[in-house]
PDB file of C-alpha atoms in Angstrom:
ATOM      1  CA  MET A   1     -41.545  48.033 112.497  1.00  0.00           C
ATOM      2  CA  ASP A   2     -40.086  45.881 109.754  1.00  0.00           C
ATOM      3  CA  THR A   3     -38.766  43.239 112.126  1.00  0.00           C
ATOM      4  CA  GLN A   4     -40.040  39.819 111.145  1.00  0.00           C
ATOM      5  CA  ASN A   5     -41.715  37.536 113.718  1.00  0.00           C
ATOM      6  CA  PRO A   6     -39.747  34.272 113.586  1.00  0.00           C
ATOM      7  CA  SER A   7     -42.494  32.415 115.495  1.00  0.00           C
ATOM      8  CA  ALA A   8     -45.235  33.093 112.930  1.00  0.00           C
ATOM      9  CA  PRO A   9     -46.219  30.017 110.956  1.00  0.00           C
ATOM     10  CA  PRO A  10     -45.280  30.014 107.284  1.00  0.00           C
ATOM     11  CA  ARG A  11     -48.068  30.587 104.695  1.00  0.00           C
ATOM     12  CA  ALA A  12     -49.913  27.434 103.869  1.00  0.00           C
ATOM     13  CA  GLN A  13     -48.974  26.140 100.452  1.00  0.00           C
ATOM     14  CA  SER A  14     -51.743  25.643  97.910  1.00  0.00           C
ATOM     15  CA  ARG A  15     -52.545  22.125  96.805  1.00  0.00           C
ATOM     16  CA  THR A  16     -50.632  21.048  93.719  1.00  0.00           C
ATOM     17  CA  ALA A  17     -52.971  20.239  90.829  1.00  0.00           C
ATOM     18  CA  GLY A  18     -53.281  16.552  90.140  1.00  0.00           C
ATOM     19  CA  LYS A  19     -52.194  15.434  93.611  1.00  0.00           C
ATOM     20  CA  ILE A  20     -54.307  12.901  95.463  1.00  0.00           C
ATOM     21  CA  HIS A  21     -55.893  14.042  98.692  1.00  0.00           C
ATOM     22  CA  PRO A  22     -54.080  12.608 101.760  1.00  0.00           C
ATOM     23  CA  ARG A  23     -57.343  11.142 103.111  1.00  0.00           C
ATOM     24  CA  GLN A  24     -57.666   8.871 100.074  1.00  0.00           C
ATOM     25  CA  THR A  25     -55.858   5.856 101.463  1.00  0.00           C
ATOM     26  CA  GLU A  26     -57.407   2.440 101.641  1.00  0.00           C
ATOM     27  CA  GLU A  27     -60.709   3.696 100.184  1.00  0.00           C
ATOM     28  CA  GLY A  28     -59.080   4.285  96.814  1.00  0.00           C
ATOM     29  CA  PRO A  29     -59.746   7.150  94.402  1.00  0.00           C
ATOM     30  CA  GLN A  30     -63.067   8.925  94.537  1.00  0.00           C
ATOM     31  CA  PRO A  31     -64.052   9.601  90.931  1.00  0.00           C
ATOM     32  CA  ASN A  32     -67.102  11.659  91.834  1.00  0.00           C
ATOM     33  CA  ARG A  33     -64.849  14.245  93.518  1.00  0.00           C
ATOM     34  CA  ASP A  34     -62.083  14.244  90.913  1.00  0.00           C
ATOM     35  CA  ARG A  35     -64.501  14.480  88.023  1.00  0.00           C
ATOM     36  CA  TYR A  36     -66.316  17.537  89.366  1.00  0.00           C
ATOM     37  CA  ARG A  37     -63.242  19.388  90.796  1.00  0.00           C
ATOM     38  CA  ALA A  38     -63.567  23.151  90.416  1.00  0.00           C
ATOM     39  CA  PRO A  39     -60.903  24.988  88.386  1.00  0.00           C
ATOM     40  CA  HIS A  40     -57.802  26.127  90.244  1.00  0.00           C
ATOM     41  CA  GLY A  41     -58.399  29.349  92.163  1.00  0.00           C
ATOM     42  CA  LYS A  42     -62.209  29.233  91.993  1.00  0.00           C
ATOM     43  CA  THR A  43     -64.682  28.300  94.704  1.00  0.00           C
ATOM     44  CA  PRO A  44     -66.674  25.166  93.768  1.00  0.00           C
ATOM     45  CA  GLY A  45     -70.416  25.686  93.484  1.00  0.00           C
ATOM     46  CA  GLY A  46     -71.446  22.005  93.533  1.00  0.00           C
ATOM     47  CA  VAL A  47     -71.883  19.478  96.304  1.00  0.00           C
ATOM     48  CA  ILE A  48     -69.400  19.302  99.182  1.00  0.00           C
ATOM     49  CA  HIS A  49     -69.229  16.028 101.108  1.00  0.00           C
ATOM     50  CA  ASP A  50     -69.070  16.036 104.896  1.00  0.00           C
ATOM     51  CA  ASN A  51     -68.637  12.291 105.401  1.00  0.00           C
ATOM     52  CA  ALA A  52     -68.191  10.140 108.488  1.00  0.00           C
ATOM     53  CA  ARG A  53     -67.269   6.462 108.395  1.00  0.00           C
ATOM     54  CA  HIS A  54     -70.156   4.133 109.339  1.00  0.00           C
ATOM     55  CA  THR A  55     -69.372   1.216 111.620  1.00  0.00           C
ATOM     56  CA  THR A  56     -72.923  -0.125 112.265  1.00  0.00           C
ATOM     57  CA  ARG A  57     -76.258  -0.241 110.410  1.00  0.00           C
ATOM     58  CA  PHE A  58     -75.104   0.711 106.941  1.00  0.00           C
ATOM     59  CA  THR A  59     -75.627  -0.619 103.411  1.00  0.00           C
ATOM     60  CA  VAL A  60     -73.088  -0.486 100.575  1.00  0.00           C
ATOM     61  CA  ILE A  61     -74.659   0.919  97.400  1.00  0.00           C
ATOM     62  CA  GLY A  62     -72.707   0.883  94.148  1.00  0.00           C
ATOM     63  CA  ASN A  63     -72.402   3.964  91.968  1.00  0.00           C
ATOM     64  CA  HIS A  64     -73.750   1.882  89.083  1.00  0.00           C
ATOM     65  CA  LEU A  65     -77.080   2.133  90.925  1.00  0.00           C
ATOM     66  CA  ALA A  66     -76.787   5.535  92.604  1.00  0.00           C
ATOM     67  CA  GLN A  67     -75.722   7.210  89.335  1.00  0.00           C
ATOM     68  CA  HIS A  68     -77.592   4.964  86.887  1.00  0.00           C
ATOM     69  CA  PRO A  69     -78.182   6.924  83.661  1.00  0.00           C
ATOM     70  CA  GLU A  70     -81.574   5.367  82.859  1.00  0.00           C
ATOM     71  CA  LEU A  71     -83.313   4.608  86.149  1.00  0.00           C
ATOM     72  CA  SER A  72     -85.702   7.166  87.601  1.00  0.00           C
ATOM     73  CA  LEU A  73     -85.010   8.759  90.947  1.00  0.00           C
ATOM     74  CA  LEU A  74     -87.895   6.806  92.484  1.00  0.00           C
ATOM     75  CA  ALA A  75     -86.477   3.521  91.186  1.00  0.00           C
ATOM     76  CA  ILE A  76     -82.986   4.312  92.538  1.00  0.00           C
ATOM     77  CA  GLY A  77     -84.397   5.243  95.946  1.00  0.00           C
ATOM     78  CA  LEU A  78     -86.642   2.182  96.016  1.00  0.00           C
ATOM     79  CA  ALA A  79     -83.713  -0.111  95.140  1.00  0.00           C
ATOM     80  CA  THR A  80     -81.657   1.478  97.917  1.00  0.00           C
ATOM     81  CA  HIS A  81     -84.457   0.887 100.418  1.00  0.00           C
ATOM     82  CA  ILE A  82     -84.969  -2.746  99.340  1.00  0.00           C
ATOM     83  CA  GLN A  83     -81.219  -3.483  99.534  1.00  0.00           C
ATOM     84  CA  SER A  84     -81.219  -2.165 103.113  1.00  0.00           C
ATOM     85  CA  LEU A  85     -84.039  -4.488 104.231  1.00  0.00           C
ATOM     86  CA  PRO A  86     -83.233  -7.643 106.202  1.00  0.00           C
ATOM     87  CA  THR A  87     -83.848 -11.021 104.613  1.00  0.00           C
ATOM     88  CA  GLY A  88     -87.510 -11.967 104.797  1.00  0.00           C
ATOM     89  CA  ALA A  89     -88.841  -8.423 105.079  1.00  0.00           C
ATOM     90  CA  PRO A  90     -91.924  -7.725 102.906  1.00  0.00           C
ATOM     91  CA  ALA A  91     -91.146  -5.923  99.640  1.00  0.00           C
ATOM     92  CA  ASP A  92     -94.440  -6.214  97.772  1.00  0.00           C
ATOM     93  CA  ILE A  93     -96.332  -3.297  96.259  1.00  0.00           C
ATOM     94  CA  LYS A  94     -98.883  -3.117  99.077  1.00  0.00           C
ATOM     95  CA  SER A  95     -96.227  -3.030 101.827  1.00  0.00           C
ATOM     96  CA  LEU A  96     -94.117  -0.421 100.006  1.00  0.00           C
ATOM     97  CA  ALA A  97     -97.162   1.763  99.326  1.00  0.00           C
ATOM     98  CA  ALA A  98     -98.013   1.657 103.029  1.00  0.00           C
ATOM     99  CA  ARG A  99     -94.433   2.679 103.896  1.00  0.00           C
ATOM    100  CA  PHE A 100     -93.984   5.554 101.408  1.00  0.00           C
ATOM    101  CA  PRO A 101     -96.257   8.362 100.190  1.00  0.00           C
ATOM    102  CA  GLU A 102     -96.024   7.232  96.565  1.00  0.00           C
ATOM    103  CA  GLY A 103     -99.051   5.277  95.406  1.00  0.00           C
ATOM    104  CA  PRO A 104     -99.141   1.641  94.225  1.00  0.00           C
ATOM    105  CA  ALA A 105     -99.067   2.639  90.550  1.00  0.00           C
ATOM    106  CA  ARG A 106     -95.806   4.622  90.847  1.00  0.00           C
ATOM    107  CA  ILE A 107     -94.193   1.971  93.022  1.00  0.00           C
ATOM    108  CA  ALA A 108     -95.195  -0.771  90.559  1.00  0.00           C
ATOM    109  CA  ALA A 109     -93.668   1.227  87.684  1.00  0.00           C
ATOM    110  CA  ALA A 110     -90.401   1.701  89.639  1.00  0.00           C
ATOM    111  CA  LEU A 111     -90.240  -2.044  90.415  1.00  0.00           C
ATOM    112  CA  ARG A 112     -90.645  -2.808  86.705  1.00  0.00           C
ATOM    113  CA  GLU A 113     -87.691  -0.484  85.987  1.00  0.00           C
ATOM    114  CA  LEU A 114     -85.533  -2.370  88.479  1.00  0.00           C
ATOM    115  CA  GLU A 115     -86.586  -5.707  86.968  1.00  0.00           C
ATOM    116  CA  ALA A 116     -85.733  -4.504  83.476  1.00  0.00           C
ATOM    117  CA  HIS A 117     -82.194  -3.515  84.555  1.00  0.00           C
ATOM    118  CA  GLY A 118     -81.518  -6.627  86.651  1.00  0.00           C
ATOM    119  CA  TYR A 119     -81.717  -5.126  90.145  1.00  0.00           C
ATOM    120  CA  LEU A 120     -84.825  -7.115  91.052  1.00  0.00           C
ATOM    121  CA  ARG A 121     -86.244 -10.563  90.287  1.00  0.00           C
ATOM    122  CA  ARG A 122     -89.796 -11.559  91.230  1.00  0.00           C
ATOM    123  CA  THR A 123     -91.125 -15.082  90.883  1.00  0.00           C
ATOM    124  CA  ARG A 124     -94.422 -16.662  91.960  1.00  0.00           C
ATOM    125  CA  GLU A 125     -94.205 -19.908  93.926  1.00  0.00           C
ATOM    126  CA  ARG A 126     -96.806 -22.199  95.455  1.00  0.00           C
ATOM    127  CA  VAL A 127     -96.265 -22.869  99.147  1.00  0.00           C
ATOM    128  CA  PRO A 128     -97.668 -25.793 101.163  1.00  0.00           C
ATOM    129  CA  GLY A 129    -101.405 -25.348 101.477  1.00  0.00           C
ATOM    130  CA  GLY A 130    -101.896 -24.199  97.882  1.00  0.00           C
ATOM    131  CA  ARG A 131    -101.308 -20.489  98.479  1.00  0.00           C
ATOM    132  CA  ILE A 132     -99.273 -18.596  95.861  1.00  0.00           C
ATOM    133  CA  VAL A 133     -96.652 -16.119  97.124  1.00  0.00           C
ATOM    134  CA  THR A 134     -94.243 -13.777  95.358  1.00  0.00           C
ATOM    135  CA  ARG A 135     -90.510 -14.237  95.980  1.00  0.00           C
ATOM    136  CA  THR A 136     -88.497 -11.001  95.634  1.00  0.00           C
ATOM    137  CA  VAL A 137     -84.741 -11.235  95.022  1.00  0.00           C
ATOM    138  CA  SER A 138     -82.733  -7.997  95.290  1.00  0.00           C
ATOM    139  CA  CYS A 139     -79.454  -7.851  93.319  1.00  0.00           C
ATOM    140  CA  ASN A 140     -76.959  -5.249  94.530  1.00  0.00           C
ATOM    141  CA  LYS A 141     -74.800  -5.790  91.427  1.00  0.00           C
ATOM    142  CA  PRO A 142     -76.578  -7.251  88.410  1.00  0.00           C
ATOM    143  CA  GLY A 143     -74.470  -9.663  86.430  1.00  0.00           C
ATOM    144  CA  HIS A 144     -72.076 -10.648  89.210  1.00  0.00           C
ATOM    145  CA  HIS A 145     -72.799 -14.357  88.575  1.00  0.00           C
ATOM    146  CA  GLY A 146     -71.162 -14.269  85.155  1.00  0.00           C
ATOM    147  CA  THR A 147     -73.692 -12.328  83.096  1.00  0.00           C
ATOM    148  CA  THR A 148     -73.461  -8.656  82.203  1.00  0.00           C
ATOM    149  CA  THR A 149     -76.050  -5.903  82.235  1.00  0.00           C
ATOM    150  CA  GLU A 150     -76.341  -2.395  80.868  1.00  0.00           C
ATOM    151  CA  ALA A 151     -75.217  -1.003  84.230  1.00  0.00           C
ATOM    152  CA  ASP A 152     -71.810  -2.747  83.987  1.00  0.00           C
ATOM    153  CA  THR A 153     -70.908  -2.799  80.307  1.00  0.00           C
ATOM    154  CA  PRO A 154     -70.967  -0.280  77.470  1.00  0.00           C
ATOM    155  CA  ARG A 155     -73.980  -0.269  75.213  1.00  0.00           C
ATOM    156  CA  LYS A 156     -73.851  -2.470  72.152  1.00  0.00           C
ATOM    157  CA  PRO A 157     -76.284  -2.538  69.271  1.00  0.00           C
ATOM    158  CA  ALA A 158     -78.916  -5.145  70.004  1.00  0.00           C
ATOM    159  CA  ARG A 159     -79.012  -7.975  67.496  1.00  0.00           C
ATOM    160  CA  ARG A 160     -82.494  -8.776  66.261  1.00  0.00           C
ATOM    161  CA  THR A 161     -83.479 -12.318  67.135  1.00  0.00           C
ATOM    162  CA  SER A 162     -84.995 -14.362  64.371  1.00  0.00           C
ATOM    163  CA  PRO A 163     -88.219 -16.305  65.062  1.00  0.00           C
ATOM    164  CA  ASP A 164     -86.306 -19.602  64.886  1.00  0.00           C
ATOM    165  CA  GLU A 165     -83.935 -18.485  67.676  1.00  0.00           C
ATOM    166  CA  ARG A 166     -86.638 -17.382  70.108  1.00  0.00           C
ATOM    167  CA  PRO A 167     -87.238 -19.759  73.026  1.00  0.00           C
ATOM    168  CA  PRO A 168     -90.496 -21.697  72.793  1.00  0.00           C
ATOM    169  CA  ARG A 169     -93.354 -20.163  74.715  1.00  0.00           C
ATOM    170  CA  LYS A 170     -94.370 -22.032  77.835  1.00  0.00           C
ATOM    171  CA  ARG A 171     -97.670 -23.813  77.331  1.00  0.00           C
ATOM    172  CA  LEU A 172    -100.712 -22.644  79.249  1.00  0.00           C
ATOM    173  CA  PRO A 173    -102.359 -24.957  81.787  1.00  0.00           C
ATOM    174  CA  ALA A 174    -105.190 -27.127  80.484  1.00  0.00           C
ATOM    175  CA  VAL A 175    -108.760 -25.877  80.863  1.00  0.00           C
ATOM    176  CA  PRO A 176    -111.988 -27.882  81.254  1.00  0.00           C
ATOM    177  CA  GLN A 177    -113.608 -29.026  78.028  1.00  0.00           C
ATOM    178  CA  PRO A 178    -117.366 -28.694  77.417  1.00  0.00           C
ATOM    179  CA  ALA A 179    -119.613 -31.728  76.975  1.00  0.00           C
ATOM    180  CA  TYR A 180    -120.853 -30.526  73.589  1.00  0.00           C
ATOM    181  CA  SER A 181    -120.039 -27.787  71.131  1.00  0.00           C
ATOM    182  CA  SER A 182    -122.387 -24.803  71.057  1.00  0.00           C
ATOM    183  CA  PRO A 183    -121.633 -21.799  68.804  1.00  0.00           C
ATOM    184  CA  ASP A 184    -123.830 -19.559  70.975  1.00  0.00           C
ATOM    185  CA  LEU A 185    -122.035 -20.510  74.214  1.00  0.00           C
ATOM    186  CA  LEU A 186    -118.641 -20.155  72.517  1.00  0.00           C
ATOM    187  CA  ALA A 187    -119.513 -16.623  71.383  1.00  0.00           C
ATOM    188  CA  THR A 188    -120.626 -15.765  74.919  1.00  0.00           C
ATOM    189  CA  ALA A 189    -117.373 -17.184  76.318  1.00  0.00           C
ATOM    190  CA  VAL A 190    -115.271 -15.014  73.984  1.00  0.00           C
ATOM    191  CA  ASP A 191    -117.269 -11.947  75.041  1.00  0.00           C
ATOM    192  CA  VAL A 192    -116.615 -12.783  78.705  1.00  0.00           C
ATOM    193  CA  LEU A 193    -112.856 -13.082  78.129  1.00  0.00           C
ATOM    194  CA  ALA A 194    -112.680  -9.922  76.022  1.00  0.00           C
ATOM    195  CA  GLY A 195    -114.463  -7.932  78.721  1.00  0.00           C
ATOM    196  CA  LEU A 196    -112.098  -8.919  81.543  1.00  0.00           C
ATOM    197  CA  ARG A 197    -109.711  -6.057  80.718  1.00  0.00           C
ATOM    198  CA  ARG A 198    -112.461  -3.604  81.652  1.00  0.00           C
ATOM    199  CA  ARG A 199    -112.438  -5.078  85.164  1.00  0.00           C
ATOM    200  CA  ASP A 200    -108.624  -5.106  85.391  1.00  0.00           C
ATOM    201  CA  PRO A 201    -106.274  -3.763  82.652  1.00  0.00           C
ATOM    202  CA  ARG A 202    -103.769  -6.502  83.531  1.00  0.00           C
ATOM    203  CA  LEU A 203    -106.195  -9.099  82.073  1.00  0.00           C
ATOM    204  CA  LEU A 204    -105.641  -8.007  78.473  1.00  0.00           C
ATOM    205  CA  LEU A 205    -105.532 -11.295  76.520  1.00  0.00           C
ATOM    206  CA  SER A 206    -104.201 -12.106  73.090  1.00  0.00           C
ATOM    207  CA  GLU A 207    -106.298 -13.866  70.478  1.00  0.00           C
ATOM    208  CA  THR A 208    -104.314 -17.070  71.029  1.00  0.00           C
ATOM    209  CA  ASP A 209    -104.921 -16.944  74.783  1.00  0.00           C
ATOM    210  CA  ALA A 210    -108.661 -16.346  74.262  1.00  0.00           C
ATOM    211  CA  GLU A 211    -108.903 -19.362  71.933  1.00  0.00           C
ATOM    212  CA  HIS A 212    -107.247 -21.538  74.591  1.00  0.00           C
ATOM    213  CA  LEU A 213    -109.448 -20.282  77.450  1.00  0.00           C
ATOM    214  CA  ALA A 214    -112.814 -20.131  75.656  1.00  0.00           C
ATOM    215  CA  PRO A 215    -113.648 -23.889  75.976  1.00  0.00           C
ATOM    216  CA  GLY A 216    -113.075 -23.621  79.726  1.00  0.00           C
ATOM    217  CA  VAL A 217    -115.564 -20.749  79.968  1.00  0.00           C
ATOM    218  CA  VAL A 218    -118.078 -22.777  77.899  1.00  0.00           C
ATOM    219  CA  ALA A 219    -117.711 -25.628  80.417  1.00  0.00           C
ATOM    220  CA  TRP A 220    -118.854 -23.183  83.116  1.00  0.00           C
ATOM    221  CA  LEU A 221    -121.736 -21.784  81.037  1.00  0.00           C
ATOM    222  CA  GLU A 222    -123.178 -25.225  80.265  1.00  0.00           C
ATOM    223  CA  ARG A 223    -123.402 -25.806  84.032  1.00  0.00           C
ATOM    224  CA  ASP A 224    -126.081 -23.099  84.244  1.00  0.00           C
ATOM    225  CA  ILE A 225    -123.525 -20.503  85.465  1.00  0.00           C
ATOM    226  CA  ALA A 226    -124.369 -16.980  84.311  1.00  0.00           C
ATOM    227  CA  ALA A 227    -121.787 -15.010  82.351  1.00  0.00           C
ATOM    228  CA  THR A 228    -121.627 -12.371  85.105  1.00  0.00           C
ATOM    229  CA  ALA A 229    -120.839 -15.080  87.680  1.00  0.00           C
ATOM    230  CA  VAL A 230    -118.031 -16.460  85.489  1.00  0.00           C
ATOM    231  CA  ARG A 231    -116.606 -12.968  85.074  1.00  0.00           C
ATOM    232  CA  HIS A 232    -116.676 -12.402  88.842  1.00  0.00           C
ATOM    233  CA  ALA A 233    -114.962 -15.735  89.566  1.00  0.00           C
ATOM    234  CA  LEU A 234    -112.113 -14.875  87.172  1.00  0.00           C
ATOM    235  CA  THR A 235    -111.507 -11.330  88.453  1.00  0.00           C
ATOM    236  CA  ALA A 236    -112.188 -11.542  92.204  1.00  0.00           C
ATOM    237  CA  ASP A 237    -109.288 -11.351  94.711  1.00  0.00           C
ATOM    238  CA  LEU A 238    -106.522 -10.891  92.148  1.00  0.00           C
ATOM    239  CA  PRO A 239    -102.998 -10.418  93.592  1.00  0.00           C
ATOM    240  CA  ASP A 240    -101.568  -6.906  93.836  1.00  0.00           C
ATOM    241  CA  GLU A 241     -98.337  -7.890  92.068  1.00  0.00           C
ATOM    242  CA  PRO A 242     -97.954  -7.547  88.277  1.00  0.00           C
ATOM    243  CA  LEU A 243     -99.473 -10.458  86.343  1.00  0.00           C
ATOM    244  CA  HIS A 244     -96.722 -11.758  84.070  1.00  0.00           C
ATOM    245  CA  ARG A 245     -98.973 -14.443  82.515  1.00  0.00           C
ATOM    246  CA  PRO A 246    -102.615 -13.504  83.087  1.00  0.00           C
ATOM    247  CA  ALA A 247    -103.817 -16.284  80.772  1.00  0.00           C
ATOM    248  CA  ALA A 248    -102.118 -18.902  82.982  1.00  0.00           C
ATOM    249  CA  LEU A 249    -103.827 -17.505  86.079  1.00  0.00           C
ATOM    250  CA  LEU A 250    -107.231 -17.581  84.352  1.00  0.00           C
ATOM    251  CA  ALA A 251    -106.672 -21.149  83.121  1.00  0.00           C
ATOM    252  CA  HIS A 252    -105.813 -22.229  86.667  1.00  0.00           C
ATOM    253  CA  ARG A 253    -109.001 -20.661  88.038  1.00  0.00           C
ATOM    254  CA  LEU A 254    -111.189 -22.175  85.332  1.00  0.00           C
ATOM    255  CA  ALA A 255    -109.837 -25.647  86.167  1.00  0.00           C
ATOM    256  CA  THR A 256    -109.683 -25.506  89.976  1.00  0.00           C
ATOM    257  CA  GLN A 257    -112.934 -23.593  90.616  1.00  0.00           C
ATOM    258  CA  LEU A 258    -115.130 -25.430  88.090  1.00  0.00           C
ATOM    259  CA  PRO A 259    -118.646 -25.787  89.627  1.00  0.00           C
ATOM    260  CA  PRO A 260    -120.330 -29.228  89.692  1.00  0.00           C
ATOM    261  CA  LEU A 261    -122.903 -30.255  87.138  1.00  0.00           C
ATOM    262  CA  PRO A 262    -126.479 -29.285  87.991  1.00  0.00           C
ATOM    263  CA  PRO A 263    -128.721 -32.114  89.286  1.00  0.00           C
ATOM    264  CA  PHE A 264    -130.520 -34.154  86.599  1.00  0.00           C
ATOM    265  CA  ARG A 265    -134.209 -33.343  86.212  1.00  0.00           C
ATOM    266  CA  GLU A 266    -136.683 -35.840  84.743  1.00  0.00           C
ATOM    267  CA  PRO A 267    -138.671 -34.326  81.871  1.00  0.00           C
ATOM    268  CA  SER A 268    -142.280 -33.661  82.828  1.00  0.00           C
ATOM    269  CA  PRO A 269    -144.824 -35.832  80.934  1.00  0.00           C
ATOM    270  CA  ALA A 270    -146.859 -34.198  78.207  1.00  0.00           C
ATOM    271  CA  PRO A 271    -150.377 -33.289  79.364  1.00  0.00           C
ATOM    272  CA  THR A 272    -153.221 -35.582  78.187  1.00  0.00           C
ATOM    273  CA  VAL A 273    -155.678 -33.818  75.865  1.00  0.00           C
ATOM    274  CA  VAL A 274    -159.336 -34.700  76.456  1.00  0.00           C
ATOM    275  CA  TYR A 275    -161.687 -33.782  73.618  1.00  0.00           C
ATOM    276  CA  ARG A 276    -165.391 -32.985  74.103  1.00  0.00           C
ATOM    277  CA  MET A 277    -168.194 -35.409  73.284  1.00  0.00           C
ATOM    278  CA  HIS A 278    -170.076 -35.255  69.991  1.00  0.00           C
ATOM    279  CA  ASN A 279    -172.996 -37.322  68.574  1.00  0.00           C
ATOM    280  CA  CYS A 280    -172.219 -39.133  65.318  1.00  0.00           C
ATOM    281  CA  ASP A 281    -174.161 -37.767  62.376  1.00  0.00           C
ATOM    282  CA  GLY A 282    -174.574 -41.343  61.015  1.00  0.00           C
ATOM    283  CA  CYS A 283    -175.416 -43.551  64.016  1.00  0.00           C
ATOM    284  CA  ASP A 284    -176.074 -40.922  66.677  1.00  0.00           C
ATOM    285  CA  ARG A 285    -173.489 -42.642  68.906  1.00  0.00           C
ATOM    286  CA  GLY A 286    -171.372 -40.445  71.164  1.00  0.00           C
ATOM    287  CA  PHE A 287    -167.662 -40.083  70.482  1.00  0.00           C
ATOM    288  CA  ARG A 288    -164.845 -37.730  71.479  1.00  0.00           C
ATOM    289  CA  SER A 289    -163.248 -35.617  68.770  1.00  0.00           C
ATOM    290  CA  PRO A 290    -161.866 -32.132  68.333  1.00  0.00           C
ATOM    291  CA  THR A 291    -164.608 -31.525  65.703  1.00  0.00           C
ATOM    292  CA  PRO A 292    -168.156 -32.847  65.227  1.00  0.00           C
ATOM    293  CA  GLY A 293    -169.024 -35.273  62.351  1.00  0.00           C
ATOM    294  CA  LEU A 294    -168.862 -39.067  61.975  1.00  0.00           C
ATOM    295  CA  CYS A 295    -167.508 -41.533  64.484  1.00  0.00           C
ATOM    296  CA  ARG A 296    -164.619 -43.781  63.573  1.00  0.00           C
ATOM    297  CA  ASP A 297    -166.820 -46.717  62.432  1.00  0.00           C
ATOM    298  CA  CYS A 298    -169.149 -44.591  60.297  1.00  0.00           C
ATOM    299  CA  GLY A 299    -166.218 -42.777  58.847  1.00  0.00           C
ATOM    300  CA  ALA A 300    -164.561 -46.097  57.882  1.00  0.00           C
ATOM    301  CA  ALA A 301    -167.810 -47.450  56.310  1.00  0.00           C
ATOM    302  CA  LEU A 302    -168.261 -44.260  54.314  1.00  0.00           C
ATOM    303  CA  SER A 303    -164.751 -44.438  52.931  1.00  0.00           C
ATOM    304  CA  THR A 304    -165.268 -48.122  51.956  1.00  0.00           C
ATOM    305  CA  THR A 305    -168.515 -47.528  50.016  1.00  0.00           C
ATOM    306  CA  SER A 306    -167.075 -44.562  48.199  1.00  0.00           C
TER     307      SER A 306
END
């Protein structure tokens, strides 16, 4: 009964603590596994990876994105989706909202997160024909062209920039100038610009922007364009993308969509007043006058004798 079976396999030896798993060869160490390794002798309660090597249709995503400490889960997932798209695929808010159940507002907020951390760059360019399109550039590793971002380097206290060191603000496009200055029209123009944010919150203007745009609105008003029509022309068919410089867009519309001057109208002649006939009290001759009395000759003779 106590005879040993020489063909039985020996007991498997437990893994020595600190040893690297044999499967970790050319892929290098896997810090996410080593960091969350369960204590010796205890069953891990966290994630267990059942991985297979991809050979087609895969996208490499860095842990600096997948485990970003500040990005929201929606932003991380959206960046992963955009990095997997082929070149030229649409990545605007409207297309992404049609693809995913999240609404345009949440998708726009996630895109702003990615822009703030360097994973996305969006610029507006004019294409042949005058149409303005948005170019989206996806960065799978921000800072790989020589600059660094928060995802790659430790945090450092931000140094406050003095006003002299700030880059000069890009000037706004020129707006049409009115033919004459009218305080009433200028006040109406300021009211039109201040009310644009009620049509679209993205059209919130600073006082400096309103001062630059107001003469252009006056140029519209003096062309017999109603304030409501000006407001509609400035807010109709706005792009779905975020407006980085709303004042520049409004200045462009004021200049390119300026209506023509109204046709010149000749002033109508003043009506001729015809007075009724009266008999002169001095010579009994008839004359026209707004009131009865003396004719012109009798009136002149009376003034001479007196």
